[in-house]
Amino acid sequence: MEFRDLRRQYAMLRNDIDAAMMDVAASGAYINGKPVRILETDLADYVGVKHCVNCANGTDALTIALKVWGIGAGDAVFVPDFTFFASAETVAAEGAVPVFVDVDEQTYNLDADKLDAAITKVENVGRLVPKVVIAVDLFGLPANYNKVCEVARRHNLLVLEDGAQGFGGAINSEGRTRRACSFGDIATTSFFPAKPLGCYGDGGAIFTDNDEWAALAESLKVHGKGSFKYDNVRIGMNSRLDSIQAAILNVKFKAFKEYELDAVNRAAMRYTEFLTPLMNEGMIKALPVVPENFISSWAQYTIQLHTKEARDQSQIRLKEAGIPSMVYYPTGMHEQTAFAGLGYRHGELPVTESLCETVLSLPMHPYITDEEIEAVSKRLADALLQ
Ligand SMILES: *Cc1c(COP(=O)(O)O)cnc(C)c1O
């Protein structure tokens, strides 16, 4: 069994993907070709924002967003402690200080009350200027933007949505559906192969309704280009999306919209059906929670066991049965070696610390079968009964 079966997806989409790649090969336009423009238009349409600017990867997308806003030394950027390193790395790389905020135990996303408290604390200390909140749509579930945006607005902060894992998620409110990557003042995503919408290499995108920020992002991703390519008006980077990746994404995006997003949601429901009895019997601490009116794109299906021993044992037993599982994530940002200089102590962000010891992500993708889900669930039950 595969954790995320990308080969099964390729087998399904092979004719179209092969044709799309060959078209690019024949076109000679390997950078900035037609597929790139098509993708940007289609993604912006789907997400429901004015601008989509593609770039080389999700990390660059975050960096470009921070550069657009001129974030740097002396600025505080609030980041959930339980996330992939890039969410915080990009902040530090710009010379700003990431301030880590604990997450909600059920959704794994930023805790808005703790965010409020963290911002207030930085304001009171007065050493750094609070500028941005990075909210991560972890494991496919949009962060609680109703609350996060309210807190950010009250403190005069911008919201940067790290939607690397969240593309396809949504929140229904007041009779309308708002999609992930439309919640932040700027939002970013990643097309790393294992993300909900992935290409066959690296890729990323920036989303915003703001014309000026979109134009700045366009410039920054091509060496700070001005009105023509060899007039460079600012220091930028080289962060384009290859035509061939865009062509692959155009094919995959169609499948994503037509059935993959539904398929992962069905798969998540199956897991929950199979695993709920184990939770009711006290063997599993928690199954993924999708709050009312939220839709997840299920980048991961992540459960919590009661102890680190139970988690580690489960992972070993699954592995013995040929079932891969992953620990996303074993270490919170505040305990990353690279951030040791920030002076956090163990015990300071207890929810993240507990999650790092107890979470386990199970095989999950649109092409997983009911039989496979049942096999994973049975094996997990066996492991927990031992
Ligand atoms: C994957 C990921 C990124 C970085 O994306 P890349 O395309 O790998 O650079 C950033 N943030 C989160 C939350 C991610 O999961």
Coordinates of C-alpha atoms and ligand atoms in Angstrom, one line a residue:
M1 CA 0.0 0.0 0.0
E2 CA 1.2 3.5 -0.7
F3 CA 0.8 6.5 1.7
R4 CA -0.3 8.7 -1.2
D5 CA -0.6 6.7 -4.4
L6 CA 0.5 9.1 -7.1
R7 CA 1.2 6.3 -9.6
R8 CA -2.4 5.2 -9.4
Q9 CA -3.4 8.7 -10.2
Y10 CA -1.0 8.8 -13.2
A11 CA -2.4 5.5 -14.5
M12 CA -5.9 7.1 -14.5
L13 CA -4.8 10.3 -16.1
R14 CA -2.0 9.0 -18.2
N15 CA -3.3 9.8 -21.7
D16 CA -4.1 13.4 -21.0
I17 CA -0.9 14.0 -18.9
D18 CA 1.3 12.5 -21.6
A19 CA -0.3 14.5 -24.3
A20 CA 0.0 17.7 -22.2
M21 CA 3.7 17.2 -21.6
M22 CA 4.4 16.4 -25.2
D23 CA 2.6 19.5 -26.3
V24 CA 4.9 21.6 -24.2
A25 CA 7.9 19.7 -25.5
A26 CA 6.7 20.5 -29.1
S27 CA 5.8 24.1 -28.3
G28 CA 9.4 25.2 -27.4
A29 CA 7.9 27.6 -24.8
Y30 CA 9.3 25.9 -21.7
I31 CA 9.0 28.9 -19.4
N32 CA 5.9 31.1 -19.3
G33 CA 4.1 29.1 -22.0
K34 CA 0.4 29.1 -22.6
P35 CA -0.3 26.4 -19.9
V36 CA 1.0 28.8 -17.2
R37 CA -1.5 31.6 -18.2
I38 CA -4.4 29.1 -18.5
L39 CA -3.6 27.7 -15.0
E40 CA -3.4 31.1 -13.4
T41 CA -6.8 32.1 -14.8
D42 CA -8.5 28.8 -13.9
L43 CA -7.1 28.7 -10.4
A44 CA -8.1 32.3 -9.7
D45 CA -11.6 31.6 -10.9
Y46 CA -12.0 28.5 -8.8
V47 CA -10.6 30.1 -5.6
G48 CA -12.6 33.2 -6.2
V49 CA -9.9 35.9 -6.1
K50 CA -8.8 38.4 -8.7
H51 CA -5.2 37.3 -9.2
C52 CA -3.2 34.1 -9.2
V53 CA 0.5 34.4 -9.7
N54 CA 2.3 31.1 -10.1
C55 CA 5.8 30.6 -8.8
A56 CA 8.4 27.9 -8.3
N57 CA 7.2 26.4 -5.0
G58 CA 5.1 27.0 -1.9
T59 CA 8.1 28.3 0.1
D60 CA 8.9 30.9 -2.4
A61 CA 5.2 31.9 -2.5
L62 CA 5.4 32.7 1.2
T63 CA 8.6 34.5 0.8
I64 CA 7.2 36.6 -2.1
A65 CA 4.1 37.5 0.0
L66 CA 6.3 38.6 2.9
K67 CA 8.5 40.7 0.5
V68 CA 5.4 42.2 -1.1
W69 CA 4.5 43.6 2.4
G70 CA 8.1 44.6 3.1
I71 CA 8.4 42.4 6.2
G72 CA 11.8 42.4 7.8
A73 CA 13.9 43.2 10.8
G74 CA 12.0 44.4 13.8
D75 CA 8.7 42.9 12.7
A76 CA 6.8 40.1 14.5
V77 CA 5.0 37.5 12.4
F78 CA 2.6 35.1 14.2
V79 CA 2.9 31.5 13.1
P80 CA 1.1 28.4 14.3
D81 CA 3.6 26.2 16.2
F82 CA 2.2 23.0 14.7
T83 CA 3.1 23.3 11.0
F84 CA 5.6 22.5 8.3
F85 CA 8.9 24.3 8.8
A86 CA 8.6 26.6 5.8
S87 CA 5.7 28.5 7.4
A88 CA 8.2 29.9 10.0
E89 CA 11.4 29.5 8.0
T90 CA 10.4 32.1 5.5
V91 CA 9.7 34.7 8.2
A92 CA 13.1 34.2 9.8
A93 CA 14.8 34.3 6.3
E94 CA 13.3 37.8 5.8
G95 CA 14.9 38.9 9.1
A96 CA 11.6 39.1 10.9
V97 CA 10.9 37.2 14.1
P98 CA 8.4 34.3 14.1
V99 CA 6.2 34.3 17.2
F100 CA 4.8 30.8 17.7
V101 CA 1.2 30.4 18.7
D102 CA -0.3 27.2 20.0
V103 CA -3.1 25.4 18.0
D104 CA -6.5 24.0 18.7
E105 CA -6.4 20.4 19.9
Q106 CA -9.2 19.3 17.6
T107 CA -8.7 21.1 14.4
Y108 CA -4.8 21.3 14.7
N109 CA -5.2 24.9 13.4
L110 CA -4.2 28.2 14.9
D111 CA -6.0 28.9 18.2
A112 CA -7.5 32.4 17.8
D113 CA -7.7 33.2 21.5
K114 CA -4.1 32.3 22.0
L115 CA -3.3 34.4 18.9
D116 CA -5.0 37.4 20.5
A117 CA -3.0 36.9 23.7
A118 CA 0.3 36.5 21.8
I119 CA -0.2 39.7 19.8
T120 CA -1.2 41.6 22.9
K121 CA 2.0 40.4 24.7
V122 CA 4.2 41.5 21.8
E123 CA 2.5 44.9 21.7
N124 CA 3.0 45.3 25.5
V125 CA 6.7 44.4 25.4
G126 CA 7.1 46.9 22.5
R127 CA 10.4 45.5 21.1
L128 CA 8.9 44.2 17.9
V129 CA 6.1 45.5 15.7
P130 CA 3.3 43.0 15.1
K131 CA 2.7 42.9 11.3
V132 CA 1.4 39.6 10.0
V133 CA -0.5 36.5 11.0
I134 CA 0.3 33.4 9.0
A135 CA -2.7 31.0 9.3
V136 CA -2.0 27.5 8.0
D137 CA -4.8 25.3 6.5
L138 CA -3.3 22.2 8.1
F139 CA -4.0 18.8 6.7
G140 CA -6.5 20.3 4.2
L141 CA -8.8 22.1 6.8
P142 CA -9.1 25.9 6.5
A143 CA -8.1 27.7 9.6
N144 CA -10.8 29.4 11.6
Y145 CA -10.8 32.6 9.5
N146 CA -13.9 34.1 11.0
K147 CA -12.0 34.4 14.3
V148 CA -8.5 34.8 13.0
C149 CA -9.4 37.6 10.7
E150 CA -11.3 39.4 13.4
V151 CA -8.3 39.2 15.8
A152 CA -6.0 40.3 13.0
R153 CA -8.2 43.3 12.1
R154 CA -8.5 44.4 15.7
H155 CA -4.7 44.5 16.0
N156 CA -4.2 46.0 12.6
L157 CA -2.3 42.9 11.2
L158 CA -2.3 41.4 7.7
V159 CA -3.4 37.8 7.3
L160 CA -1.2 35.5 5.1
E161 CA -3.0 32.2 4.4
D162 CA -0.5 29.4 4.0
G163 CA -2.7 27.1 1.9
A164 CA 0.0 24.7 0.9
Q165 CA -2.0 21.8 2.3
G166 CA -5.4 23.5 2.0
F167 CA -6.2 23.9 -1.7
G168 CA -9.8 22.7 -2.3
G169 CA -10.9 23.3 1.3
A170 CA -13.8 25.7 2.0
I171 CA -15.9 27.5 4.5
N172 CA -19.7 28.0 4.0
S173 CA -21.0 31.1 5.5
E174 CA -24.1 33.2 5.0
G175 CA -25.2 31.0 2.1
R176 CA -22.0 31.2 0.2
T177 CA -19.0 29.0 -0.2
R178 CA -15.6 30.6 0.3
R179 CA -12.7 28.5 -0.9
A180 CA -9.3 28.1 0.7
C181 CA -6.7 30.5 -0.7
S182 CA -9.2 33.3 -0.7
F183 CA -9.2 34.0 3.1
G184 CA -5.8 35.7 3.5
D185 CA -5.1 39.2 2.3
I186 CA -2.6 37.2 0.4
A187 CA -2.8 33.4 0.2
T188 CA -0.2 30.9 -1.0
T189 CA -0.2 27.3 -2.0
S190 CA 2.2 24.5 -3.0
F191 CA 2.0 22.1 -5.9
F192 CA 4.6 19.7 -4.4
P193 CA 3.5 16.3 -5.7
A194 CA 2.0 15.1 -2.4
K195 CA -0.2 18.1 -1.8
P196 CA -3.9 18.1 -2.6
L197 CA -3.2 19.5 -6.0
G198 CA 0.4 18.5 -7.0
C199 CA 2.5 18.6 -10.1
Y200 CA 5.5 16.4 -11.1
G201 CA 8.1 18.5 -9.4
D202 CA 8.0 21.8 -7.5
G203 CA 5.4 24.5 -8.0
G204 CA 3.5 27.2 -6.1
A205 CA 1.1 30.0 -6.4
I206 CA 0.1 33.3 -4.7
F207 CA -3.5 34.6 -4.6
T208 CA -4.8 38.0 -3.8
D209 CA -7.6 40.5 -4.7
N210 CA -5.1 43.4 -4.5
D211 CA -3.9 44.7 -7.9
E212 CA -0.8 46.4 -6.5
W213 CA 0.3 43.3 -4.5
A214 CA -0.3 41.0 -7.5
A215 CA 1.9 43.3 -9.7
L216 CA 4.6 43.4 -7.1
A217 CA 4.5 39.6 -6.8
E218 CA 4.8 39.3 -10.6
S219 CA 7.9 41.5 -10.5
L220 CA 9.5 39.9 -7.5
K221 CA 9.3 36.4 -9.0
V222 CA 11.2 37.5 -12.1
H223 CA 14.3 39.3 -10.6
G224 CA 12.3 42.4 -9.7
K225 CA 11.5 43.2 -13.3
G226 CA 10.0 46.6 -14.2
S227 CA 7.9 47.4 -17.2
F228 CA 10.2 45.4 -19.4
K229 CA 12.4 42.4 -18.6
Y230 CA 15.8 44.0 -18.5
D231 CA 14.7 47.0 -16.5
N232 CA 15.1 45.7 -13.0
V233 CA 13.5 48.0 -10.5
R234 CA 13.9 46.0 -7.3
I235 CA 15.8 43.0 -5.9
G236 CA 13.7 39.9 -6.6
M237 CA 14.2 36.2 -7.1
N238 CA 14.0 33.6 -9.8
S239 CA 10.8 31.8 -9.1
R240 CA 8.8 30.9 -12.2
L241 CA 6.6 27.9 -12.7
D242 CA 7.7 25.7 -15.6
S243 CA 5.3 25.3 -18.6
I244 CA 5.5 21.5 -18.3
Q245 CA 4.4 21.6 -14.6
A246 CA 1.5 24.0 -15.5
A247 CA 0.4 21.6 -18.3
I248 CA 0.4 18.7 -15.8
L249 CA -1.5 20.8 -13.3
N250 CA -4.2 21.8 -15.9
V251 CA -5.0 18.1 -16.4
K252 CA -4.8 17.3 -12.7
F253 CA -6.9 20.3 -11.7
K254 CA -9.8 19.0 -13.9
A255 CA -9.7 15.7 -12.2
F256 CA -9.4 17.4 -8.8
K257 CA -12.6 19.5 -9.5
E258 CA -14.5 16.7 -11.2
Y259 CA -14.0 13.9 -8.7
E260 CA -10.8 13.8 -6.6
L261 CA -12.0 16.2 -4.0
D262 CA -15.2 14.3 -3.6
A263 CA -13.3 11.0 -3.5
V264 CA -11.0 12.1 -0.6
N265 CA -14.0 13.3 1.3
R266 CA -15.7 9.9 0.8
A267 CA -12.4 8.2 1.9
A268 CA -12.3 10.3 5.0
M269 CA -15.9 9.4 5.8
R270 CA -15.0 5.7 5.5
Y271 CA -12.1 6.0 7.8
T272 CA -14.3 7.7 10.3
E273 CA -16.9 5.0 10.1
F274 CA -14.3 2.3 10.6
L275 CA -12.5 4.1 13.4
T276 CA -15.3 5.6 15.4
P277 CA -15.9 2.3 17.3
L278 CA -12.2 2.3 18.3
M279 CA -12.5 5.8 19.6
N280 CA -15.7 5.0 21.5
E281 CA -13.9 2.0 23.1
G282 CA -11.1 4.4 24.2
M283 CA -8.4 3.1 22.0
I284 CA -8.1 6.2 19.9
K285 CA -8.0 9.6 21.5
A286 CA -9.3 11.6 18.5
L287 CA -10.3 11.4 14.9
P288 CA -10.1 14.4 12.6
V289 CA -12.7 17.0 13.3
V290 CA -14.2 19.1 10.5
P291 CA -16.3 21.9 12.1
E292 CA -19.7 22.6 10.8
N293 CA -19.7 24.6 7.6
F294 CA -16.0 23.7 6.9
I295 CA -14.9 21.5 4.0
S296 CA -11.4 19.8 4.1
S297 CA -9.4 18.7 1.1
W298 CA -7.8 16.0 3.3
A299 CA -4.1 16.5 2.6
Q300 CA -3.8 14.1 5.6
Y301 CA -6.1 12.0 7.6
T302 CA -4.5 12.4 11.1
I303 CA -5.7 10.7 14.3
Q304 CA -4.4 11.1 17.8
L305 CA -3.5 8.1 20.0
H306 CA -3.5 8.3 23.8
T307 CA 0.3 8.1 24.4
K308 CA 3.5 8.3 22.4
E309 CA 4.0 4.6 23.1
A310 CA 0.7 3.7 21.6
R311 CA 1.4 5.9 18.6
D312 CA 4.9 4.5 18.0
Q313 CA 3.7 0.9 18.5
S314 CA 0.8 1.5 16.1
Q315 CA 3.2 2.8 13.5
I316 CA 5.4 -0.2 13.8
R317 CA 2.5 -2.7 13.6
L318 CA 1.1 -1.0 10.6
K319 CA 4.5 -1.1 8.9
E320 CA 4.8 -4.9 9.6
A321 CA 1.6 -5.3 7.7
G322 CA 3.0 -3.2 4.8
I323 CA 1.0 -0.1 5.7
P324 CA 2.9 3.2 5.6
S325 CA 2.0 5.9 8.1
M326 CA 3.6 9.2 8.9
V327 CA 4.1 11.5 11.9
Y328 CA 3.1 15.0 10.9
Y329 CA 4.8 16.6 12.8
P330 CA 7.2 15.2 15.4
T331 CA 8.5 18.6 16.5
G332 CA 6.8 22.0 17.0
M333 CA 8.4 25.1 15.6
H334 CA 9.4 26.3 19.1
E335 CA 11.5 23.2 19.6
Q336 CA 13.2 23.2 16.2
T337 CA 17.0 23.4 16.5
A338 CA 17.2 26.3 14.1
F339 CA 14.9 28.3 16.4
A340 CA 16.8 27.5 19.6
G341 CA 18.0 31.1 19.7
L342 CA 14.5 32.4 20.1
G343 CA 14.5 31.1 23.7
Y344 CA 11.4 29.0 23.9
R345 CA 11.2 26.4 26.6
H346 CA 9.6 22.9 26.6
G347 CA 6.1 23.2 28.1
E348 CA 5.4 26.6 26.7
L349 CA 3.1 25.4 23.9
P350 CA 1.5 22.3 25.4
V351 CA -1.1 21.5 22.8
T352 CA 1.5 21.2 20.0
E353 CA 3.9 19.3 22.3
S354 CA 1.1 16.8 23.0
L355 CA 0.1 16.5 19.3
C356 CA 3.7 15.9 18.3
E357 CA 3.8 12.8 20.6
T358 CA 0.4 11.4 19.7
V359 CA -0.5 12.1 16.0
L360 CA -0.4 9.6 13.3
S361 CA -1.4 10.2 9.6
L362 CA -2.8 7.3 7.7
P363 CA -2.7 6.5 4.0
M364 CA -4.9 9.0 2.2
H365 CA -5.5 10.0 -1.4
P366 CA -8.4 10.1 -3.9
Y367 CA -7.7 6.6 -5.3
I368 CA -7.6 4.7 -2.0
T369 CA -10.2 1.9 -2.0
D370 CA -12.7 1.0 0.7
E371 CA -10.9 -2.4 1.1
E372 CA -7.6 -0.6 1.8
I373 CA -9.3 1.7 4.3
E374 CA -10.8 -1.3 6.0
A375 CA -7.4 -3.1 6.0
V376 CA -5.7 -0.1 7.6
S377 CA -8.4 0.3 10.2
K378 CA -8.4 -3.4 11.1
R379 CA -4.7 -3.5 11.4
L380 CA -4.8 -0.4 13.6
A381 CA -7.4 -2.1 15.8
D382 CA -5.2 -5.2 16.2
A383 CA -2.2 -3.0 17.1
L384 CA -4.2 -1.2 19.8
L385 CA -5.6 -4.4 21.3
Q386 CA -2.2 -5.9 21.7
Ligands
LIG1 C1 4.6 22.0 1.8 C2 4.4 23.2 2.6 C3 5.0 24.4 2.4 C4 6.1 24.6 1.4 O1 5.8 24.2 0.1 P1 6.9 23.8 -1.0 O2 6.2 23.8 -2.3 O3 7.4 22.4 -0.5 O4 8.0 24.8 -0.9 C5 4.7 25.5 3.2 N1 3.8 25.4 4.2 C6 3.2 24.2 4.5 C7 2.2 24.2 5.6 C8 3.4 23.1 3.7 O5 2.8 21.9 4.0

